[in-house]
Amino acid sequence: MILILDALNMHRFPTVVEDMFQLRARVFAGRLGWEVKITSGKEVDQFDHMNPGYIVGLDDDMNVISCARVLQTTGPHMLSDVFDTILDGEPPLRSPTIWESTRFCVDTQRLKRTDSATTVSKATCELMVGILEYGRSSGITDIITVIDPVMDRVLKRSDNAPHGYVGKTVPMGKVSALAALLDCTKERIERVRAFAGIEGNVLLSEEAALQKLTSLDADTKASVSDLKSYCQELLESAATPSDVAAAMALQRILLGKHPADTFTQHNFPEFEQGHHSSHFSPVATTPTVS
């Protein structure tokens, strides 16, 4: 599923935005070794403050599995202001119908897990389709994108070969970088869809995305509620100090797996005050919580 974010709707999806910037940090700073600024685990640069559009790939649990950024070329953009060595002295392309796509990345680690229902190849192609369909529906004729040679080969293998290149290939971190041109035509979109076996609409509406997030949040709260009840039952049925200690140890483990605002020690006063079972002395059964 592809969700389109921009200045008008980003505030409605704070967790998706956070996840997206964290993915960018893992890919561009970690895997590729680019010299990018990481703040609080997120990769955000000056172009993210220029109201770009974001094409975000999501799995069924609304985790970000891929993303890309699109920005007009009529103003500052990465190829003209950051990767200008690629241009090799040529002037940057500037046109209201040519947009720049950058920060294209896929969460290969998440998608390589055995329980993932989406492959890296499928997620990559779906993100390509999302970018091209977004461009075509927005009156964009061409996308110019800064990629590395590996991505260039991926584009060619997926029947999405660039129709041209700008400038030259230059070193960039652990890899090299070059600028490629892709037209946002129906024919190109159909080729990528056919290669990956993608059918139907890949774009997720805002309302559908919000409904899924609300549903997942409700499921999480229900799960936490069940865990709280289970821990409470363990405490109430504890017959020995070791039973209480075991229940509290389980609670501490659960505290590390759930957000503090939904599952905290304040939900369990027994854990702070000690569980007073009728089976034994309160003094002997009030372990210290570290």
C-alpha atoms as one frame of an Amber mdcrd trajectory, in Angstrom:
protein
   0.000   0.000   0.000   1.210   3.489  -0.844   0.268   6.553   1.190   0.911
  10.036  -0.201   1.942  12.607   2.393   2.452  16.347   1.978   2.206  19.588
   3.929  -1.587  19.320   4.018  -1.931  15.913   5.660   1.369  15.039   7.392
   0.039  16.187  10.756  -2.567  13.417  10.592   0.081  10.663  10.432   2.777
  11.462  13.020   3.773   7.829  13.613   4.138   7.177   9.875   6.265  10.307
   9.435   8.476   9.312  12.379   8.898   5.786  11.016   9.780   7.162   7.576
  12.561   9.440   8.826  13.945   6.629  10.990  14.075   4.329   7.972  15.968
   6.977   6.031  18.523   7.217   8.849  19.076   3.447   8.858  19.518   3.302
   5.098  21.445   6.430   4.169  23.637   6.838   7.245  23.892   3.191   8.213
  23.785   1.016   5.122  25.067   3.462   2.501  27.389   5.534   4.693  26.279
   8.880   3.282  27.274  11.978   5.204  23.786  12.902   6.362  22.698  14.504
   9.619  20.961  12.214  12.092  18.946  13.761  14.931  17.158  11.578  17.499
  17.473   8.611  15.163  15.895  10.429  12.207  17.360  11.691   8.939  15.851
  15.064   8.073  17.463  17.697   5.848  16.726  21.221   4.618  14.592  19.987
   1.725  12.146  18.369   4.118  11.279  21.911   5.235  10.275  22.934   1.691
   6.902  21.166   1.676   7.844  18.215  -0.548   5.616  15.244  -1.247   6.370
  11.823   0.211   5.462   8.478  -1.295   5.377   5.987   1.571   5.038   2.211
   1.315   3.233   0.496   4.196   2.702  -3.118   5.189  -0.549  -4.522   6.570
   0.402  -3.362  10.081   1.038   0.193   8.835   4.797  -0.096   9.287   6.845
   1.954   6.806   8.619  -0.462   4.456   9.684   2.031   1.779   9.644   5.741
   1.029  10.729   8.436  -1.398  10.555  12.218  -1.530   9.494  14.326  -4.506
  10.274  18.023  -4.891   9.851  20.637  -7.601  12.967  21.532  -9.584  11.975
  25.175 -10.017  13.510  25.979  -6.621  16.298  24.521  -4.492  16.631  20.747
  -4.738  19.295  18.145  -4.083  20.700  17.827  -7.597  21.186  21.568  -7.947
  22.320  22.363  -4.391  23.901  19.215  -2.913  24.769  16.748  -5.675  25.800
  19.457  -8.124  29.096  17.664  -8.865  27.007  15.123 -10.755  26.024  17.857
 -13.211  29.671  18.210 -14.277  29.266  21.881 -15.105  25.875  21.540 -16.768
  23.017  23.759 -15.521  20.390  21.946 -13.432  17.122  20.976 -15.075  14.384
  23.358 -13.997  10.775  22.925 -15.044   7.379  22.906 -13.315   6.717  19.522
 -14.947  10.046  17.927 -13.979  10.251  16.940 -10.331  13.101  15.452  -8.380
  12.762  12.132  -6.557  15.285  11.456  -3.803  15.655   9.493  -0.560  14.296
   6.373  -2.260  14.767   3.518   0.179  13.331   0.151   1.144  13.460  -1.544
   4.555  15.254  -4.693   3.385  15.759  -5.967   6.938  12.049  -5.917   7.764
  11.086  -7.426   4.404  13.650 -10.226   4.651  12.032 -11.555   7.802  10.418
 -14.912   7.274   6.992 -13.630   8.370   6.923 -10.761   5.866   4.162 -11.069
   3.276   5.932  -8.668   0.896   9.249  -9.238  -0.847  11.918  -6.580  -1.294
  11.390  -6.696  -5.054   7.613  -6.264  -4.760   7.956  -3.362  -2.287  10.545
  -1.677  -4.526   8.359  -1.935  -7.617   5.254  -0.811  -5.748   7.132   2.288
  -4.582   8.203   2.960  -8.190   4.594   2.646  -9.339   3.490   4.959  -6.550
   5.989   7.639  -7.569   5.093   7.397 -11.259   1.332   7.392 -10.646   1.644
  10.325  -8.263   3.633  12.174 -10.925   1.239  11.361 -13.744  -1.833  12.391
 -11.743  -0.106  15.654 -10.721   0.841  16.768 -14.243   4.520  15.821 -13.830
   6.003  14.627 -17.106   9.418  13.461 -15.866  11.145  12.447 -12.660  14.858
  13.112 -12.225  16.378  10.979  -9.518  19.785  10.631  -7.876  20.585   6.912
  -7.598  23.548   4.598  -7.196  24.691   2.036  -9.818  22.916  -0.769  -7.962
  19.596   1.082  -8.161  20.287   1.804 -11.813  20.496  -1.952 -12.408  17.321
  -2.497 -10.366  15.485   0.006 -12.576  16.653  -1.754 -15.720  15.788  -5.240
 -14.419  12.274  -4.105 -13.461  11.579  -2.799 -16.992  11.840   0.745 -15.677
  15.104   1.743 -17.345  15.860   5.502 -17.359  15.311   7.178 -20.708  18.350
   9.382 -20.117  21.038  10.521 -17.689  22.314  13.931 -16.625  25.971  14.737
 -15.884  28.338  12.003 -14.680  28.739   9.362 -11.991  30.539  10.611  -8.865
  31.652   9.024  -5.534  29.101   9.374  -2.732  29.824   7.731   0.657  30.304
   3.987   0.223  28.778   4.079  -3.250  28.649   6.221  -6.386  25.789   8.469
  -7.471  24.296   9.445 -10.803  21.196  11.274 -12.025  18.606   9.446 -14.129
  15.456  10.567 -15.952  12.160   8.646 -15.899   9.040   9.711 -17.793   5.744
   9.420 -15.929   3.867   7.709 -18.728   1.114   5.112 -18.630   3.336   2.777
 -20.660   6.164   2.904 -18.095   3.749   2.312 -15.213   2.210  -0.692 -16.988
   5.661  -2.175 -17.655   6.632  -2.028 -13.973   3.239  -3.381 -12.908   3.561
  -6.295 -15.344   7.091  -7.093 -14.169   6.090  -7.226 -10.486   2.594  -8.634
 -10.959   1.018  -5.573  -9.357  -2.711  -5.281  -9.982  -5.319  -2.816  -8.834
  -4.896   0.509  -7.072  -1.733   0.732  -4.950  -2.637   4.108  -3.442  -4.192
   4.152   0.021  -6.575   7.024   0.739  -6.101   9.203   3.810  -9.338   8.030
   5.375  -8.587   4.357   4.774  -5.128   4.817   6.304  -6.562   6.554   9.371
  -9.134   3.792   9.814  -6.407   1.135   9.706  -4.296   3.030  12.241  -7.292
   3.460  14.549  -8.110  -0.245  14.281  -4.520  -1.275  15.010  -4.398   1.104
  17.982  -7.588  -0.410  19.360  -6.151  -3.923  18.949  -2.984  -2.866  20.780
  -4.939  -1.374  23.670  -7.054  -4.528  23.887  -3.916  -6.663  23.957  -2.407
  -4.526  26.723  -5.654  -4.745  28.668  -5.544  -8.533  28.412  -1.965  -8.560
  29.683  -2.901  -6.329  32.614  -5.726  -8.676  33.536  -3.453 -11.681  33.270
  -0.847 -10.107  35.567  -3.568  -9.147  38.032  -4.840 -12.724  38.077  -1.330
 -14.023  38.712  -0.940 -11.685  41.673  -4.315 -12.535  43.151  -3.615 -16.252
  42.910  -0.036 -15.992  44.278   0.423 -18.310  47.256   4.108 -17.798  48.026
   6.691 -15.009  47.820   8.254 -16.774  44.837   4.894 -16.650  43.022   4.727
 -12.888  43.581   8.335 -12.468  42.461   7.621 -14.441  39.279   4.527 -12.345
  38.512   6.480  -9.147  39.044   9.332 -10.369  36.857   6.827 -11.002  34.061
   5.381  -7.538  34.563   8.813  -5.942  34.240   9.376  -7.815  30.984   6.037
  -6.571  29.677   6.892  -3.015  30.668   9.764  -3.145  28.217   7.503  -4.192
  25.345   4.649  -1.704  25.628   4.448   2.103  25.603   4.707   3.716  29.008
   1.463   5.641  28.518  -0.596   2.443  28.078   1.114  -0.038  30.389   2.996
   1.310  33.385   3.560   0.528  36.973   0.811   3.014  37.834  -1.635   0.546
  36.274  -0.499  -1.941  38.930  -0.319  -0.346  42.404   0.368  -3.815  43.788
   3.787  -3.729  42.141   4.746  -0.579  43.996   3.063  -1.267  47.318   3.596
  -5.040  47.430   0.919  -7.693  47.013  -0.709  -8.528  50.333  -1.843 -12.122
  50.014  -3.915 -13.657  52.795  -1.724 -16.737  52.518   1.383 -15.137  54.029
   2.800 -12.150  55.844   2.772  -8.768  53.963   6.266  -8.089  55.279   7.626
 -11.284  53.819   5.870 -10.824  50.477   6.788  -7.276  49.557   9.799  -7.654
  47.246  11.839  -4.617  46.258  11.187  -3.339  42.716  14.485  -2.395  41.108
